[in-house]
């Protein structure tokens, strides 16, 4: 038995993932097994069935605890989860799926009495992921509202024409009107700041999608295209000459 040739289960019908996805699963397994067995392995090491049989829900929970808060010995399953958490429930679920893919009895629910089955299907692991999800949703609610209020206050002070709407990324251009042609020179810097926040937000999504399925690659590419278009607008705004002292703070197009 090896990590690249996981055991099959006749009772489970699972779509075979792509090779690139299996490689991501294997990287997660490699990191976990080094922690589980307290030794280093080559990146291309083929784990035996005997080594995989050492995997237990308890060892997975400790490894996840360290991922969540940096301390493997914190009992977050029965106690409070420190905030902010270092990884989301999406990432934990991906870790679980990755390890499960290589388990010899991956089609069986874990039996805590006989210690048989797939350890990633333990109720404790599912409960921990669920708890992290609840904590994350609770912590995100109010800050998100405050962030929206802050952005609304900032944009309300800008004396600029309505900014063309930025739609969801697609293969085509998402900015229908060049902002550099619509924004007055003395408002270029505030608009640049808003666009930089959009770039930072898109970059966070790009990094997050790196752990997702191959089906997300197209959306990731479109986000990069969107960022390039926004950065082009930032550069264009930076090249706009500021108004002269004679013009004062008047917008472009105002007659004297």
GROMACS .gro file of C-alpha atoms in nm:
model
  256
    1UNK     CA    1   0.000   0.000   0.000
    2UNK     CA    2   0.136   0.344  -0.084
    3UNK     CA    3   0.026   0.703  -0.056
    4UNK     CA    4   0.001   0.730  -0.431
    5UNK     CA    5  -0.203   0.411  -0.464
    6UNK     CA    6  -0.467   0.434  -0.190
    7UNK     CA    7  -0.684   0.142  -0.098
    8UNK     CA    8  -1.018   0.111  -0.274
    9UNK     CA    9  -1.348   0.030  -0.112
   10UNK     CA   10  -1.615  -0.152  -0.306
   11UNK     CA   11  -1.892   0.001  -0.094
   12UNK     CA   12  -1.791   0.358  -0.178
   13UNK     CA   13  -1.842   0.516  -0.518
   14UNK     CA   14  -1.609   0.814  -0.537
   15UNK     CA   15  -1.509   1.005  -0.846
   16UNK     CA   16  -1.136   0.967  -0.897
   17UNK     CA   17  -0.969   1.308  -0.852
   18UNK     CA   18  -0.719   1.447  -1.098
   19UNK     CA   19  -0.347   1.386  -1.053
   20UNK     CA   20  -0.286   1.746  -0.947
   21UNK     CA   21  -0.553   1.712  -0.678
   22UNK     CA   22  -0.401   1.387  -0.554
   23UNK     CA   23  -0.065   1.563  -0.529
   24UNK     CA   24  -0.222   1.822  -0.299
   25UNK     CA   25  -0.378   1.547  -0.091
   26UNK     CA   26  -0.039   1.378  -0.064
   27UNK     CA   27   0.133   1.697   0.056
   28UNK     CA   28  -0.121   1.724   0.338
   29UNK     CA   29  -0.076   1.355   0.427
   30UNK     CA   30   0.303   1.396   0.425
   31UNK     CA   31   0.289   1.689   0.669
   32UNK     CA   32   0.045   1.511   0.898
   33UNK     CA   33   0.237   1.180   0.901
   34UNK     CA   34   0.560   1.357   0.994
   35UNK     CA   35   0.375   1.497   1.296
   36UNK     CA   36   0.199   1.167   1.371
   37UNK     CA   37   0.514   0.953   1.357
   38UNK     CA   38   0.751   1.226   1.486
   39UNK     CA   39   1.002   1.180   1.207
   40UNK     CA   40   1.087   1.333   0.872
   41UNK     CA   41   1.008   1.167   0.540
   42UNK     CA   42   1.117   1.246   0.184
   43UNK     CA   43   0.853   1.436  -0.010
   44UNK     CA   44   0.799   1.140  -0.243
   45UNK     CA   45   0.788   0.882   0.037
   46UNK     CA   46   0.539   0.598  -0.010
   47UNK     CA   47   0.362   0.534   0.321
   48UNK     CA   48   0.293   0.169   0.393
   49UNK     CA   49  -0.039   0.030   0.514
   50UNK     CA   50   0.124  -0.041   0.849
   51UNK     CA   51   0.227   0.324   0.883
   52UNK     CA   52  -0.117   0.444   0.776
   53UNK     CA   53  -0.275   0.216   1.036
   54UNK     CA   54  -0.118   0.436   1.307
   55UNK     CA   55  -0.354   0.720   1.214
   56UNK     CA   56  -0.611   0.785   1.488
   57UNK     CA   57  -0.876   1.054   1.544
   58UNK     CA   58  -0.681   1.172   1.850
   59UNK     CA   59  -0.362   1.234   1.651
   60UNK     CA   60  -0.557   1.414   1.377
   61UNK     CA   61  -0.730   1.633   1.637
   62UNK     CA   62  -0.395   1.730   1.791
   63UNK     CA   63  -0.255   1.814   1.449
   64UNK     CA   64  -0.562   2.023   1.365
   65UNK     CA   65  -0.544   2.195   1.704
   66UNK     CA   66  -0.193   2.311   1.622
   67UNK     CA   67  -0.311   2.434   1.285
   68UNK     CA   68  -0.596   2.626   1.447
   69UNK     CA   69  -0.419   2.795   1.736
   70UNK     CA   70  -0.056   2.678   1.738
   71UNK     CA   71  -0.095   2.445   2.038
   72UNK     CA   72  -0.159   2.074   1.979
   73UNK     CA   73  -0.254   2.012   2.344
   74UNK     CA   74  -0.544   2.259   2.366
   75UNK     CA   75  -0.876   2.075   2.403
   76UNK     CA   76  -1.081   2.287   2.165
   77UNK     CA   77  -1.334   2.011   2.113
   78UNK     CA   78  -1.467   2.052   2.467
   79UNK     CA   79  -1.340   2.401   2.547
   80UNK     CA   80  -1.335   2.743   2.385
   81UNK     CA   81  -1.160   2.796   2.054
   82UNK     CA   82  -0.912   3.086   2.067
   83UNK     CA   83  -0.982   3.363   1.818
   84UNK     CA   84  -0.884   3.459   1.564
   85UNK     CA   85  -0.837   3.105   1.432
   86UNK     CA   86  -0.537   3.046   1.205
   87UNK     CA   87  -0.729   2.840   0.949
   88UNK     CA   88  -1.092   2.822   0.847
   89UNK     CA   89  -1.326   2.526   0.853
   90UNK     CA   90  -1.282   2.506   0.474
   91UNK     CA   91  -0.912   2.436   0.519
   92UNK     CA   92  -0.975   2.183   0.798
   93UNK     CA   93  -1.227   2.004   0.580
   94UNK     CA   94  -0.968   1.988   0.301
   95UNK     CA   95  -0.715   1.840   0.546
   96UNK     CA   96  -0.969   1.579   0.649
   97UNK     CA   97  -1.050   1.492   0.288
   98UNK     CA   98  -0.681   1.469   0.199
   99UNK     CA   99  -0.593   1.226   0.479
  100UNK     CA  100  -0.910   1.025   0.425
  101UNK     CA  101  -0.820   0.963   0.060
  102UNK     CA  102  -0.529   0.739   0.164
  103UNK     CA  103  -0.692   0.551   0.452
  104UNK     CA  104  -0.707   0.170   0.404
  105UNK     CA  105  -1.067   0.157   0.532
  106UNK     CA  106  -1.181   0.495   0.406
  107UNK     CA  107  -1.535   0.374   0.334
  108UNK     CA  108  -1.605   0.277   0.696
  109UNK     CA  109  -1.723   0.504   0.975
  110UNK     CA  110  -1.480   0.511   1.267
  111UNK     CA  111  -1.578   0.280   1.554
  112UNK     CA  112  -1.433   0.419   1.881
  113UNK     CA  113  -1.487   0.086   2.058
  114UNK     CA  114  -1.304  -0.141   1.816
  115UNK     CA  115  -1.070   0.133   1.685
  116UNK     CA  116  -1.151   0.026   1.330
  117UNK     CA  117  -1.264   0.217   1.024
  118UNK     CA  118  -1.165   0.550   0.875
  119UNK     CA  119  -1.031   0.775   1.156
  120UNK     CA  120  -1.112   1.093   0.960
  121UNK     CA  121  -1.480   0.997   0.983
  122UNK     CA  122  -1.474   1.020   1.360
  123UNK     CA  123  -1.755   1.225   1.516
  124UNK     CA  124  -1.497   1.422   1.716
  125UNK     CA  125  -1.323   1.547   1.401
  126UNK     CA  126  -1.653   1.643   1.240
  127UNK     CA  127  -1.760   1.822   1.558
  128UNK     CA  128  -1.434   2.018   1.574
  129UNK     CA  129  -1.469   2.136   1.213
  130UNK     CA  130  -1.831   2.232   1.282
  131UNK     CA  131  -1.727   2.424   1.593
  132UNK     CA  132  -1.457   2.616   1.404
  133UNK     CA  133  -1.716   2.704   1.140
  134UNK     CA  134  -1.955   2.841   1.403
  135UNK     CA  135  -1.679   3.044   1.570
  136UNK     CA  136  -1.566   3.183   1.235
  137UNK     CA  137  -1.916   3.285   1.131
  138UNK     CA  138  -1.979   3.449   1.468
  139UNK     CA  139  -1.650   3.643   1.458
  140UNK     CA  140  -1.699   3.760   1.099
  141UNK     CA  141  -2.050   3.901   1.136
  142UNK     CA  142  -1.995   4.230   1.320
  143UNK     CA  143  -1.653   4.319   1.172
  144UNK     CA  144  -1.796   4.278   0.823
  145UNK     CA  145  -2.075   4.523   0.909
  146UNK     CA  146  -1.828   4.774   1.054
  147UNK     CA  147  -1.611   4.742   0.744
  148UNK     CA  148  -1.907   4.813   0.517
  149UNK     CA  149  -2.002   5.116   0.726
  150UNK     CA  150  -1.643   5.246   0.714
  151UNK     CA  151  -1.618   5.209   0.338
  152UNK     CA  152  -1.956   5.379   0.294
  153UNK     CA  153  -1.838   5.675   0.504
  154UNK     CA  154  -1.514   5.707   0.308
  155UNK     CA  155  -1.674   5.689  -0.035
  156UNK     CA  156  -1.946   5.935   0.066
  157UNK     CA  157  -1.683   6.211   0.107
  158UNK     CA  158  -1.549   6.174  -0.249
  159UNK     CA  159  -1.678   6.440  -0.486
  160UNK     CA  160  -1.652   6.225  -0.796
  161UNK     CA  161  -1.896   6.109  -1.059
  162UNK     CA  162  -2.052   5.763  -1.002
  163UNK     CA  163  -1.778   5.501  -1.043
  164UNK     CA  164  -1.852   5.243  -1.314
  165UNK     CA  165  -1.969   4.922  -1.149
  166UNK     CA  166  -1.710   4.644  -1.107
  167UNK     CA  167  -1.890   4.318  -1.183
  168UNK     CA  168  -1.786   3.963  -1.097
  169UNK     CA  169  -1.472   3.858  -1.284
  170UNK     CA  170  -1.519   3.707  -1.628
  171UNK     CA  171  -1.300   3.637  -1.926
  172UNK     CA  172  -1.410   3.972  -2.071
  173UNK     CA  173  -1.334   4.319  -1.936
  174UNK     CA  174  -1.520   4.399  -1.614
  175UNK     CA  175  -1.458   4.777  -1.632
  176UNK     CA  176  -1.675   4.925  -1.903
  177UNK     CA  177  -1.556   5.286  -1.869
  178UNK     CA  178  -1.194   5.386  -1.789
  179UNK     CA  179  -1.187   5.541  -1.443
  180UNK     CA  180  -0.895   5.765  -1.539
  181UNK     CA  181  -1.124   5.942  -1.785
  182UNK     CA  182  -1.407   5.987  -1.535
  183UNK     CA  183  -1.221   6.094  -1.218
  184UNK     CA  184  -1.114   6.451  -1.149
  185UNK     CA  185  -0.736   6.484  -1.093
  186UNK     CA  186  -0.764   6.598  -0.732
  187UNK     CA  187  -0.969   6.285  -0.653
  188UNK     CA  188  -0.724   6.040  -0.814
  189UNK     CA  189  -0.549   5.943  -0.487
  190UNK     CA  190  -0.870   5.854  -0.293
  191UNK     CA  191  -0.991   5.645  -0.585
  192UNK     CA  192  -0.651   5.473  -0.604
  193UNK     CA  193  -0.687   5.379  -0.236
  194UNK     CA  194  -1.029   5.224  -0.300
  195UNK     CA  195  -0.894   5.028  -0.597
  196UNK     CA  196  -0.594   4.906  -0.396
  197UNK     CA  197  -0.834   4.762  -0.137
  198UNK     CA  198  -1.013   4.580  -0.418
  199UNK     CA  199  -0.680   4.438  -0.541
  200UNK     CA  200  -0.592   4.323  -0.187
  201UNK     CA  201  -0.931   4.155  -0.153
  202UNK     CA  202  -0.893   3.977  -0.488
  203UNK     CA  203  -0.543   3.865  -0.390
  204UNK     CA  204  -0.679   3.703  -0.072
  205UNK     CA  205  -0.933   3.510  -0.278
  206UNK     CA  206  -0.660   3.403  -0.522
  207UNK     CA  207  -0.455   3.257  -0.235
  208UNK     CA  208  -0.759   3.084  -0.086
  209UNK     CA  209  -0.859   2.925  -0.416
  210UNK     CA  210  -0.511   2.770  -0.435
  211UNK     CA  211  -0.634   2.501  -0.192
  212UNK     CA  212  -0.955   2.433  -0.378
  213UNK     CA  213  -1.041   2.198  -0.661
  214UNK     CA  214  -0.917   2.227  -1.016
  215UNK     CA  215  -1.262   2.353  -1.109
  216UNK     CA  216  -1.176   2.685  -0.942
  217UNK     CA  217  -0.872   2.752  -1.160
  218UNK     CA  218  -1.073   2.937  -1.425
  219UNK     CA  219  -1.221   3.171  -1.166
  220UNK     CA  220  -0.873   3.226  -1.023
  221UNK     CA  221  -0.746   3.325  -1.370
  222UNK     CA  222  -1.033   3.566  -1.416
  223UNK     CA  223  -0.953   3.731  -1.083
  224UNK     CA  224  -0.596   3.786  -1.198
  225UNK     CA  225  -0.724   3.945  -1.519
  226UNK     CA  226  -0.951   4.169  -1.314
  227UNK     CA  227  -0.658   4.273  -1.094
  228UNK     CA  228  -0.448   4.358  -1.400
  229UNK     CA  229  -0.726   4.580  -1.531
  230UNK     CA  230  -0.763   4.755  -1.195
  231UNK     CA  231  -0.385   4.806  -1.166
  232UNK     CA  232  -0.387   4.956  -1.515
  233UNK     CA  233  -0.648   5.205  -1.396
  234UNK     CA  234  -0.433   5.287  -1.091
  235UNK     CA  235  -0.136   5.359  -1.316
  236UNK     CA  236  -0.351   5.567  -1.547
  237UNK     CA  237  -0.482   5.771  -1.255
  238UNK     CA  238  -0.127   5.823  -1.132
  239UNK     CA  239  -0.031   5.979  -1.463
  240UNK     CA  240  -0.313   6.235  -1.451
  241UNK     CA  241  -0.167   6.580  -1.385
  242UNK     CA  242  -0.303   6.752  -1.068
  243UNK     CA  243  -0.503   7.075  -1.116
  244UNK     CA  244  -0.306   7.399  -1.126
  245UNK     CA  245  -0.340   7.668  -0.863
  246UNK     CA  246  -0.537   7.873  -1.112
  247UNK     CA  247  -0.789   7.596  -1.161
  248UNK     CA  248  -0.830   7.541  -0.788
  249UNK     CA  249  -1.032   7.234  -0.696
  250UNK     CA  250  -1.273   7.243  -0.990
  251UNK     CA  251  -1.360   6.916  -1.160
  252UNK     CA  252  -1.259   6.849  -1.520
  253UNK     CA  253  -1.493   7.008  -1.767
  254UNK     CA  254  -1.591   7.303  -1.544
  255UNK     CA  255  -1.581   7.623  -1.744
  256UNK     CA  256  -1.396   7.928  -1.604
   0.00000   0.00000   0.00000
